[in-house]
Coordinates of C-alpha atoms and ligand atoms in Angstrom, one line a residue:
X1 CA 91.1 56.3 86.2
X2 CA 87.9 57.6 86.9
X3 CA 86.9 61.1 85.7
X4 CA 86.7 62.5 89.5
X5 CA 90.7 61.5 89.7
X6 CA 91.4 62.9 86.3
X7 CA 89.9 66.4 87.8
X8 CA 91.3 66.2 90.7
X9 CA 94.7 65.7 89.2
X10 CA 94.4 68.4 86.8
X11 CA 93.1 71.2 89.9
X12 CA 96.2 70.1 91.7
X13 CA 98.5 70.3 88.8
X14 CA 97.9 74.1 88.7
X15 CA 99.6 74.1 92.5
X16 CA 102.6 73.6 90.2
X17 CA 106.0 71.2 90.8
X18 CA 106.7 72.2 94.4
X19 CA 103.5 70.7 95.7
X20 CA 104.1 67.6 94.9
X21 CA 105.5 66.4 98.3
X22 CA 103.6 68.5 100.6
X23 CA 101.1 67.2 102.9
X24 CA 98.3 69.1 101.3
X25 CA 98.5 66.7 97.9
X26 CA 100.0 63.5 99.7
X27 CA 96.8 61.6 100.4
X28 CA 94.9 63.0 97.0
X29 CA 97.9 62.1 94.6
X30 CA 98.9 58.8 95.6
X31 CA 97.7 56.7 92.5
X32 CA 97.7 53.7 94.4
X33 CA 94.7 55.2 97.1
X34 CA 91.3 54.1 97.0
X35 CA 89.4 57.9 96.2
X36 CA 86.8 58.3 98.6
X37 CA 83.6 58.9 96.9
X38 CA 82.9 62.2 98.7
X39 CA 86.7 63.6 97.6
X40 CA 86.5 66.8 96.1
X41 CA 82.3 66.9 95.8
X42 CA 81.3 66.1 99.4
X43 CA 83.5 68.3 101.5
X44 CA 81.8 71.9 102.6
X45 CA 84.0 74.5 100.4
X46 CA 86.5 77.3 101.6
X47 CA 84.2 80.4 101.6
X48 CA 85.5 84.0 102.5
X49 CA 89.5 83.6 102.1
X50 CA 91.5 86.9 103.7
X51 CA 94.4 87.6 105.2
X52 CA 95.8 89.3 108.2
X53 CA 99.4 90.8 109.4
X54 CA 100.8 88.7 112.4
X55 CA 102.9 90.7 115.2
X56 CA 105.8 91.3 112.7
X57 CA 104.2 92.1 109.4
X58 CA 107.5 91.9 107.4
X59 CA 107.7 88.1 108.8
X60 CA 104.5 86.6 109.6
X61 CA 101.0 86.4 108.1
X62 CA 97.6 84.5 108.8
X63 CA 95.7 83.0 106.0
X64 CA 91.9 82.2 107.4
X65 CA 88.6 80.8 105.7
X66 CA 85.4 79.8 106.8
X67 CA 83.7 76.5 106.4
X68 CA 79.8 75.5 107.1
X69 CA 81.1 72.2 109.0
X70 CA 83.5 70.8 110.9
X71 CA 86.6 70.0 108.7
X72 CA 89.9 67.6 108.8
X73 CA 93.5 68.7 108.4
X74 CA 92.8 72.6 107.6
X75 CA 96.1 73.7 106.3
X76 CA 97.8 76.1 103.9
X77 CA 100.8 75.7 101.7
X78 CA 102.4 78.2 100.8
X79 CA 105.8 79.8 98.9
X80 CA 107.5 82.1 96.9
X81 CA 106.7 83.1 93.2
X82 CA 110.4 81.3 92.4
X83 CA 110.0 78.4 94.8
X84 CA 106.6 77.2 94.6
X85 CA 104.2 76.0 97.3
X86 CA 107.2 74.4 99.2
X87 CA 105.7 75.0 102.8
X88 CA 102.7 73.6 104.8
X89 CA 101.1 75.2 107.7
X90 CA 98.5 73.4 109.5
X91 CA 95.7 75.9 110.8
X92 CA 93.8 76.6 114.2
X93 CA 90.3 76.2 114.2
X94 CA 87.7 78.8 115.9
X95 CA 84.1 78.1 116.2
X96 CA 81.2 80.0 117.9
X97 CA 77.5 79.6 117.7
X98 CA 75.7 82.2 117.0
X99 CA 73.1 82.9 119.8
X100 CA 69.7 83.5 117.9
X101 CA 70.2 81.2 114.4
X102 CA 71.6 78.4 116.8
X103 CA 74.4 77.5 114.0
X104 CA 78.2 76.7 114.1
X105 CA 80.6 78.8 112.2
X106 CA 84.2 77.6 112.0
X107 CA 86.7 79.6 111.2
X108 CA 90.2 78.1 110.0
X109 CA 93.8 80.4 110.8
X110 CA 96.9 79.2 109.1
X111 CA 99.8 81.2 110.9
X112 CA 102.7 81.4 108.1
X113 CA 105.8 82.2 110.1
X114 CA 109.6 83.2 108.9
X115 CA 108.7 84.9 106.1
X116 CA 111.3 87.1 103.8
X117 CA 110.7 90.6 103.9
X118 CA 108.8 92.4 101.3
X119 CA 109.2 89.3 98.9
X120 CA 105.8 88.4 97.1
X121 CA 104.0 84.8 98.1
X122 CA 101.6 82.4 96.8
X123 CA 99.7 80.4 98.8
X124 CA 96.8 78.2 98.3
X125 CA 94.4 76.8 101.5
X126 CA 92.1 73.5 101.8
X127 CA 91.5 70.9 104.1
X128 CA 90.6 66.9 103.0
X129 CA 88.5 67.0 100.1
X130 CA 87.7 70.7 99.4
X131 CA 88.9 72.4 95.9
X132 CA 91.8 74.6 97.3
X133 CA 91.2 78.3 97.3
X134 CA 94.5 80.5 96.2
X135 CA 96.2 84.2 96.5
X136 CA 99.4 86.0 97.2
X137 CA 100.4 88.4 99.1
X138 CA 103.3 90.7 99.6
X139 CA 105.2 91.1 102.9
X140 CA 106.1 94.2 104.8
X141 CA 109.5 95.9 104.4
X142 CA 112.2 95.4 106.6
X143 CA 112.7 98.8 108.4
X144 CA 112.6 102.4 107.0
X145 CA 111.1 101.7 103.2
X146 CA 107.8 103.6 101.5
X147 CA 104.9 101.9 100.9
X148 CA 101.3 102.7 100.6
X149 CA 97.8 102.4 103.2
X150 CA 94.3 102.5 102.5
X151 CA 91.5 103.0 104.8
X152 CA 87.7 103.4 105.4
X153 CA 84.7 102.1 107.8
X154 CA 81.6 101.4 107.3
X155 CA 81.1 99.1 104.5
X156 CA 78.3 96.7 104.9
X157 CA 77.3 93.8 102.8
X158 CA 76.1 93.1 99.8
X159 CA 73.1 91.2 101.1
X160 CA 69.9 89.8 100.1
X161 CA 67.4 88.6 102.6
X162 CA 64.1 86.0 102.2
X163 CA 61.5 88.4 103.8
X164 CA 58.7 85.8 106.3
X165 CA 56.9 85.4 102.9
X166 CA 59.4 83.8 101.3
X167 CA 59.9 86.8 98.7
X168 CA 63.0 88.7 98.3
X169 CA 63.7 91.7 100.2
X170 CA 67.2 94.0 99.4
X171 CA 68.4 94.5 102.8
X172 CA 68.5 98.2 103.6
X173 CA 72.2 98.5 104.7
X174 CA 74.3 97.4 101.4
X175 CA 74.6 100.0 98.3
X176 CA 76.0 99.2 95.3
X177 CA 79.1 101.4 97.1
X178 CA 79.7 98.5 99.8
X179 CA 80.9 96.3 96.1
X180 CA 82.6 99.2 94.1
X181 CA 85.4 100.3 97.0
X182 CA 86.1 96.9 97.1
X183 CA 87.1 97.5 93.6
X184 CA 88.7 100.7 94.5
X185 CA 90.6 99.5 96.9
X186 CA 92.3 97.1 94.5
X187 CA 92.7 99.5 92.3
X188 CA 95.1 101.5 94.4
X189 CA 96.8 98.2 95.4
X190 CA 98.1 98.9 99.0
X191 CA 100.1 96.8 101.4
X192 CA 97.2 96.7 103.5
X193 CA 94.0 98.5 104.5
X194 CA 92.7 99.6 108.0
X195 CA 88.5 98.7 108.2
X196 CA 87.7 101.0 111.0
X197 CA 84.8 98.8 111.8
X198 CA 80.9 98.8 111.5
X199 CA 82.2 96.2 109.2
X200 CA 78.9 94.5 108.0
X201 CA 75.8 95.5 110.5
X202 CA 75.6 91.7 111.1
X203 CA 73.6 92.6 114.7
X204 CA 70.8 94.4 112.3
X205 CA 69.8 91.3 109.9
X206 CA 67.5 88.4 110.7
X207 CA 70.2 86.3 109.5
X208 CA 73.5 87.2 111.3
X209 CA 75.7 84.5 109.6
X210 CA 74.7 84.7 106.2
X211 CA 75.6 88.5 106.0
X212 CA 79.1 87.7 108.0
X213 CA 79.6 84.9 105.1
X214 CA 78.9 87.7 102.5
X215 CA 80.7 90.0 103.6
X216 CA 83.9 88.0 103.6
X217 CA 82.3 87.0 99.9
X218 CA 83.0 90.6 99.1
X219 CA 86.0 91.6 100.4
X220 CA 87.7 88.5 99.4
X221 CA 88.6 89.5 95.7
X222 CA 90.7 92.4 97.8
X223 CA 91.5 90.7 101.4
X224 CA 93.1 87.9 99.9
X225 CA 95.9 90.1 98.4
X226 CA 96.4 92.0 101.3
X227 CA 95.5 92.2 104.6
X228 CA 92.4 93.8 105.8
X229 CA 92.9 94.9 109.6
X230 CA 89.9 95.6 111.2
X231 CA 88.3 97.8 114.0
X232 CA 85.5 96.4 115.7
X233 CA 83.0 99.1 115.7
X234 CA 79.4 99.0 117.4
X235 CA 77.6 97.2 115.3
X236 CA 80.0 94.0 115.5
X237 CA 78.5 94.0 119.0
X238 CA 75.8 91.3 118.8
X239 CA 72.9 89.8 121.4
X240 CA 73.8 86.3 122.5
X241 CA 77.0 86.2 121.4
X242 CA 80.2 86.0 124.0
X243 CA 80.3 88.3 127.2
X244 CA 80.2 90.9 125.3
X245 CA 78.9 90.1 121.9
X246 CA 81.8 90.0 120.3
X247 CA 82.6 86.4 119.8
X248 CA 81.5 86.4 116.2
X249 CA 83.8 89.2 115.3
X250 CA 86.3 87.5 117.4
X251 CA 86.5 84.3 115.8
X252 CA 86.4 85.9 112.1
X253 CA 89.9 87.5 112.5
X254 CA 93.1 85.9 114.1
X255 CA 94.4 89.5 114.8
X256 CA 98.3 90.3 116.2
X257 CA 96.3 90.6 119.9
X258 CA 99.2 90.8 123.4
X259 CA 96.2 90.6 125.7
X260 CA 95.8 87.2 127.2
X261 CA 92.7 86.9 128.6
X262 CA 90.3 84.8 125.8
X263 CA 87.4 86.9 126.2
X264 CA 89.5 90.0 125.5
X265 CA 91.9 88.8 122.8
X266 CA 91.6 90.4 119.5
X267 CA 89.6 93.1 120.3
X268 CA 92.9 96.0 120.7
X269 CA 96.0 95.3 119.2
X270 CA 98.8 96.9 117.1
X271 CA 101.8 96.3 114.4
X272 CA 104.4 97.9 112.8
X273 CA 105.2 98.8 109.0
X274 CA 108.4 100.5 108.4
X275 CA 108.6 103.2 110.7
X276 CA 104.5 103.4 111.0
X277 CA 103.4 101.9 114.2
X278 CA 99.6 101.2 114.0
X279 CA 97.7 101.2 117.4
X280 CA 94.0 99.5 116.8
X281 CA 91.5 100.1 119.8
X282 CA 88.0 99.2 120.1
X283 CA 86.4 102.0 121.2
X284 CA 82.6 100.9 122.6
X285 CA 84.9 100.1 126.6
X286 CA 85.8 103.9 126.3
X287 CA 82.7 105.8 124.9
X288 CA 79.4 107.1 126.0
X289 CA 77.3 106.2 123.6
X290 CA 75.1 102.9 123.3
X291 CA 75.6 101.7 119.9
X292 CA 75.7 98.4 119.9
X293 CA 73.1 95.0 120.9
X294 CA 74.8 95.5 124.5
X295 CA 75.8 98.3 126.5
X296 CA 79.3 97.4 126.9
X297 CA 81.1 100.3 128.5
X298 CA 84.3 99.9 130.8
X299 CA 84.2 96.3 129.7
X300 CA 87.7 96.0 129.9
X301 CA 88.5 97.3 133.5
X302 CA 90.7 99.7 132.4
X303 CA 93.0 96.9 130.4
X304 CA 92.6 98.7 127.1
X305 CA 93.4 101.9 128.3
X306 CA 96.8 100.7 130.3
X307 CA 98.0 98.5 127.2
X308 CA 97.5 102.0 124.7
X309 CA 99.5 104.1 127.0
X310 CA 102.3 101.3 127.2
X311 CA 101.9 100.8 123.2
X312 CA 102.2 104.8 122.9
X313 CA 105.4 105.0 125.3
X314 CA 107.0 102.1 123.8
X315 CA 106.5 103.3 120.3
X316 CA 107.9 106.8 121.0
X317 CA 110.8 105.5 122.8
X318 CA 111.7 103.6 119.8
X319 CA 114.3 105.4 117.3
X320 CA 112.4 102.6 114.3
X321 CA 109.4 104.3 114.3
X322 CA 108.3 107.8 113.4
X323 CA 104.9 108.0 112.7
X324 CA 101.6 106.8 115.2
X325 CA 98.6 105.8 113.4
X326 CA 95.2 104.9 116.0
X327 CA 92.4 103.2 114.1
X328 CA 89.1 103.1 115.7
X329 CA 85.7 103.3 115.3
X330 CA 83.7 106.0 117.0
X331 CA 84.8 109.4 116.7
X332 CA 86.5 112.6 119.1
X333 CA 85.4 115.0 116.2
X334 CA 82.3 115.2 113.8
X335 CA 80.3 118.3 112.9
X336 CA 78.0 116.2 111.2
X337 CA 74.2 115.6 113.3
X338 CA 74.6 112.3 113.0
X339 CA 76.6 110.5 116.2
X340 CA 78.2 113.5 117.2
X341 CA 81.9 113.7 118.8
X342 CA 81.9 111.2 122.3
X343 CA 83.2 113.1 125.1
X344 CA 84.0 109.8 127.2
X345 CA 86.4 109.4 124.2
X346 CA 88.1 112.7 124.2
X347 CA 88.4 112.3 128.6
X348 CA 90.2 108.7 128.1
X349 CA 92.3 108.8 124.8
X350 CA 92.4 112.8 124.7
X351 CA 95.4 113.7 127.3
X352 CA 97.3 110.3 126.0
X353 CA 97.2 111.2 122.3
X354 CA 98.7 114.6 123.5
X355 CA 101.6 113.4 125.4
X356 CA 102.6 110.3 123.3
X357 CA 102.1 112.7 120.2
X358 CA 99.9 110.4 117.8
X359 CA 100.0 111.9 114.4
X360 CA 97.2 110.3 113.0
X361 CA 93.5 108.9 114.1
X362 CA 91.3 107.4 111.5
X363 CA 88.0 106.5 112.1
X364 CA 84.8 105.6 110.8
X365 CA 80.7 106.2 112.8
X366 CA 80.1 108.5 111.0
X367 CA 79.2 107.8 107.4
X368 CA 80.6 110.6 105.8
X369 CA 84.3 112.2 105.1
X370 CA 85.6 115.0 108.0
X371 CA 89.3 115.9 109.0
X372 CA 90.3 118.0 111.5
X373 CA 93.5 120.8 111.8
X374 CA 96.5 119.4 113.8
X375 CA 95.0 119.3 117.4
X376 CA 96.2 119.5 120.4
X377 CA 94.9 120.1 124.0
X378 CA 91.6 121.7 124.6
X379 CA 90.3 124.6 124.1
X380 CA 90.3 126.5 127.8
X381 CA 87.7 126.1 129.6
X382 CA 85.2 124.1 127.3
X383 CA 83.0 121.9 129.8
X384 CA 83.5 119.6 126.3
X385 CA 87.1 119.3 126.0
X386 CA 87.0 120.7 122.4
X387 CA 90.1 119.5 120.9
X388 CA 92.7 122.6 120.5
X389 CA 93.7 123.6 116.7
X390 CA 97.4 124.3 116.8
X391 CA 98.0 125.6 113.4
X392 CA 95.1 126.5 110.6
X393 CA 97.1 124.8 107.6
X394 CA 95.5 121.9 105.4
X395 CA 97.7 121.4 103.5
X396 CA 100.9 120.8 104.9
X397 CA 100.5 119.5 108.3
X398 CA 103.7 118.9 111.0
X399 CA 102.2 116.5 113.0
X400 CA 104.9 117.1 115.5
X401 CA 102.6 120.1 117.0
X402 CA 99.2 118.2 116.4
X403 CA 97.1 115.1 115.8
X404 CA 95.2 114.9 112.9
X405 CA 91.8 113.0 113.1
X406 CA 90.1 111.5 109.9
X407 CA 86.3 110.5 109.6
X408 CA 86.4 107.7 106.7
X409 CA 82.9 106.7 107.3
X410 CA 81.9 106.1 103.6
X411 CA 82.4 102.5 102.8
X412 CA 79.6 101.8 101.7
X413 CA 76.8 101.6 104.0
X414 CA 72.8 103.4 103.2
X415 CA 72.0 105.7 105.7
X416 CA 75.1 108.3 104.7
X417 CA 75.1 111.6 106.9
X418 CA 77.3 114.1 104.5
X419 CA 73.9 115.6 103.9
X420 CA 74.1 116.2 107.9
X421 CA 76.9 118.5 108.1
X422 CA 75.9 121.7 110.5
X423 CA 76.4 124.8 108.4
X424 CA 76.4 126.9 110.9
X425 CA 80.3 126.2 112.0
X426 CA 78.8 123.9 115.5
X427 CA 79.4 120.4 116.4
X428 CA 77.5 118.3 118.9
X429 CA 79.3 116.4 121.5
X430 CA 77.8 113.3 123.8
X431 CA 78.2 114.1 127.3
X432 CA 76.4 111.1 128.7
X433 CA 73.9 108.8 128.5
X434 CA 70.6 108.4 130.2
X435 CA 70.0 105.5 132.7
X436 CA 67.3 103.4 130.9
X437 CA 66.4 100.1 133.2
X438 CA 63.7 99.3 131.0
X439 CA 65.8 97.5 129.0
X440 CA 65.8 99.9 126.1
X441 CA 68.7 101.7 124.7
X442 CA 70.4 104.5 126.3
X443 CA 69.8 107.9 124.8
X444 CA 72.9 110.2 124.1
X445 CA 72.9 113.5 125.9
X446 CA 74.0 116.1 123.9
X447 CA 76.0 119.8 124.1
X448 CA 76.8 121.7 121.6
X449 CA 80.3 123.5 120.5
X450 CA 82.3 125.7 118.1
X451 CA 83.9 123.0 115.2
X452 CA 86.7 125.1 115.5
X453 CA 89.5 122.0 114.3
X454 CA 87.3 121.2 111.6
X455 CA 89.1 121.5 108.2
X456 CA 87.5 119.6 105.4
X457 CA 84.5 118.1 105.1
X458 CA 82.6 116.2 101.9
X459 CA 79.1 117.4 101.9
X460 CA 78.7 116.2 98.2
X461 CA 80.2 112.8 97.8
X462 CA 79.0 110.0 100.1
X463 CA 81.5 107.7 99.7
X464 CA 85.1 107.3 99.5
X465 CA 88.2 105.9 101.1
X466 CA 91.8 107.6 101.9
X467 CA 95.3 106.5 100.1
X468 CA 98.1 106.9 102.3
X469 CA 102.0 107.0 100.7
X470 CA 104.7 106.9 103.1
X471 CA 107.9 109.0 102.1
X472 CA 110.8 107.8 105.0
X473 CA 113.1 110.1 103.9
X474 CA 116.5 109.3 103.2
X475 CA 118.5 110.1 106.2
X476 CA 118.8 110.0 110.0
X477 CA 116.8 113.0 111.3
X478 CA 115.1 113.6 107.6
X479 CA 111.6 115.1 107.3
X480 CA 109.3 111.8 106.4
X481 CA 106.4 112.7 104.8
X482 CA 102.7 111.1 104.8
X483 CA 101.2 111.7 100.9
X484 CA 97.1 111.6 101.7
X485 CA 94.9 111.1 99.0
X486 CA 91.0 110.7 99.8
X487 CA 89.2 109.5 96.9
X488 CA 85.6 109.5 96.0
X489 CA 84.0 106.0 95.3
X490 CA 81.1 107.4 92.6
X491 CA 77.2 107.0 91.2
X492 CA 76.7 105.3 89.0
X493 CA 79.6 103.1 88.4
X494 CA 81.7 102.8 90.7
X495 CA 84.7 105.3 89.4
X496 CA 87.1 106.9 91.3
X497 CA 87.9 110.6 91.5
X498 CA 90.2 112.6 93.9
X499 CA 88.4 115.0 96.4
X500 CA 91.4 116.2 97.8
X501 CA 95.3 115.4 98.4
X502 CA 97.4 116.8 101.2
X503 CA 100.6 116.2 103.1
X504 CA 101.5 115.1 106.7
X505 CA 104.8 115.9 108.0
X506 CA 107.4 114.8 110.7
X507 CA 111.3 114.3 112.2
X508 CA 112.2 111.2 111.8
X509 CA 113.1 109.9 115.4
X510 CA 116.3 108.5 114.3
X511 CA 117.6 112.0 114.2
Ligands
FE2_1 FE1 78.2 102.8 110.8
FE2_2 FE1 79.2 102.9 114.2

């Protein structure tokens, strides 16, 4: 036996008994075979392993990985920790090219499907002749159960660039924070986290692909436990790529989308977790501001807008779930003079949020940490729409009367604006853009306002991410309560400390 067989025997045997007959060892195990000479050193590796929920999180998850060529027989197999890796799932391929390097990315989506209910999986993926790449991940609960959330935007990548000379430049985007709340976020161990997008700055570097391959590189010590849902935010909008330069972002994730048009798939789409129904929008078809490669607003047609008022009906009709969690991108508050709050925001998501009652809206834009009070309405006649505090409590907050938003722009990215924050109790709002045929970006015309629903804000920490522990409460009609925990990701080392805790509240709507 030659010593290539004798490894590839012994990687294998870690897969353990109830691999043996799956299709993932059948060609590679058979004794009798001739081994080709490129098994197990020729074949381009898995890179960038994560997860994602599919439509029914306590049933269905997607396993996807990224390869630098064209592969055979992608596939996952996959079990229980009793059972073993009993079950194969072939994947779906995805490919796009990026528009300025010219190279092919293909992206491989293994859709595991009647899963058990929070029951802890193993799973390992390949395809002919790569090393297979491992995790395990936990599924939702089945109905009413606690479990805990994690979120945050604006991460980056860790990400070193070959400058024309041929020396090495540090690419100005990454921190040694876009690493650490990686670690963080496995340190609090959640079912899954929300990235509400400005996910890597890919459209800023020279080389797009390399810093989308790292960034997967990063997150994948975290995404491969759990999923990692994301947001596309403006900077995933990038020149040359798709109708609306999201084709990269598009082919990354294999995301639990409804809409069925191809250029619009993935980009808005929602799941439930116990009783928490989480609405993810992508926010550059509703804003003002020009944020991204392309100027991409009203994309949609008004597609995005129709499906979230359906999605908000349908999940307040519903006696399963209590709470409404939206995760976007750019923001409907910030007193920080950075962004600034987006009016065009506030006009198209503003008067639905208020009638569907959403209780929560995380975000991200703005790379600091900001809450507001319990909002609802505007404040009367404010040519802004400044959203309407209904109660002046932080710490205990019935959601029932307001929304709360969340800024939870510190994942990691340079450029931080808690060092921005007004002082002087004002916020500033974009109320349009200017027209700018030269070809150049659109600048954001701004008006100023009183922050009156501001609540807390971190001027001193830069970055951090927000725990979220869901209480269902015991009985029909019970109070369920949200435990919120925003956590401070810190110089010099990475450490985690508690900035603040507090508590959202609700009936449950079983009541
Ligand atoms: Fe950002
Ligand atoms: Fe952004």
């Amino acid at each position: 036996m030659s010593q290539q067989s004798v490894t590839r025997r012994s990687a294998l045997g870690l897969l353990g008994a109830g691999a043996a007959a799956s299709p993932l060892l059948g060609g590679a195990v058979a004794a009798a075979a001739p081994v080709s000479p490129v098994t197990g050193t020729g074949s381009t590796p898995v890179q960038g392993l994560h997860l994602q929920f599919g439509k029914d999180p306590a049933r269905q998850m997607v396993a996807s990985w990224i390869t630098d060529a064209a592969v055979r027989r992608p596939r996952v197999t996959y079990g229980t920790l009793d059972g073993g890796f009993g079950a194969v799932a072939q994947a779906e391929t995805r490919t796009y090219v990026d528009g300025t390097s010219g190279r092919t990315v293909w992206v491989h989506h293994a859709a595991l499907d009647r899963l058990h209910p929070g029951t802890d999986y193993i799973y390992a993926v390949s395809h002919d002749g790569a090393t297979p790449d491992a995790g395990t991940f936990r599924t939702a609960p089945a109905g009413r159960a606690p479990f805990t959330f994690t979120s945050f935007g604006d991460q980056s990548a860790p990400q070193v660039t070959w400058a024309a000379n041929g020396s090495v430049g540090l690419d100005a985007n990454s921190t040694p924070a876009t690493k650490d709340i990686v670690t963080g976020i496995e340190t609090v161990g959640p079912l899954f986290h929300l990235l509400n997008g400005d996910l890597c700055y890919a459209n800023l570097d020279v080389d797009r692909v390399r810093t989308w391959n790292n960034f997967f590189t990063n997150n994948t010590r975290s995404a491969r436990f759990r999923p990692w849902m994301p947001a596309a935010g403006n900077h995933e909008i990038e020149r040359a790529n798709g109708p609306i330069g999201l084709a990269a972002y598009q082919t990354y994730f294999r995301l639990p989308s409804t809409e069925t048009d191809p250029e619009l798939a993935g980009l808005w789409y929602s799941f439930t977790v116990g009783s928490v129904h989480v609405i993810v929008l992508q926010n550059d078809d509703n804003c003002l501001q020009d944020g991204g490669d392309v100027y991409i607003n009203g994309y949609s047609g008004g597609r995005q807008l129709a499906w979230l008022e359906r999605e908000l009906r349908a999940a307040r009709s519903s006696r399963d779930v209590d709470w409404v969690v939206v995760a976007m991108h750019q923001v409907m508050i910030s007193s920080s003079d950075a962004n600034g709050a987006d009016l065009g925001l506030r006009e198209k998501y503003g008067p639905l949020f208020d009638r569907y009652g959403v209780d929560l809206v995380l975000c991200g834009h703005e790379h600091d940490y900001e809450r507001s009070l319990a909002v609802r309405g505007v404040v009367s006649g404010s040519e802004t729409l400044t959203p309407n505090p209904v109660s002046s409590r932080t710490d205990v907050i019935d959601t029932t009367h307001g929304t709360v938003h969340m800024i939870l722009g510190g994942g990691g990215v340079s450029g931080t604006t808690n060092q921005s924050f007004f002082k002087d109790g004002t916020a500033k709002v974009i109320t349009a853009v200017t027209p700018n045929p030269s070809g150049g970006k659109r600048t954001s015309v701004y008006v100023k306002e009183e922050a009156v629903w501001s609540a807390v804000r971190d001027l001193e920490h830069p970055y951090g991410f927000a725990a979220f522990t869901v209480d269902p409460g015991r009985h029909p009609g019970d109070t369920t309560s949200m435990y919120v925990t925003y956590y401070n990701v810190n110089k010099p080392s990475g450490e985690l400390s508690v900035f603040e805790r507090f508590t959202l509240r609700r009936r449950r709507s079983d009541g």
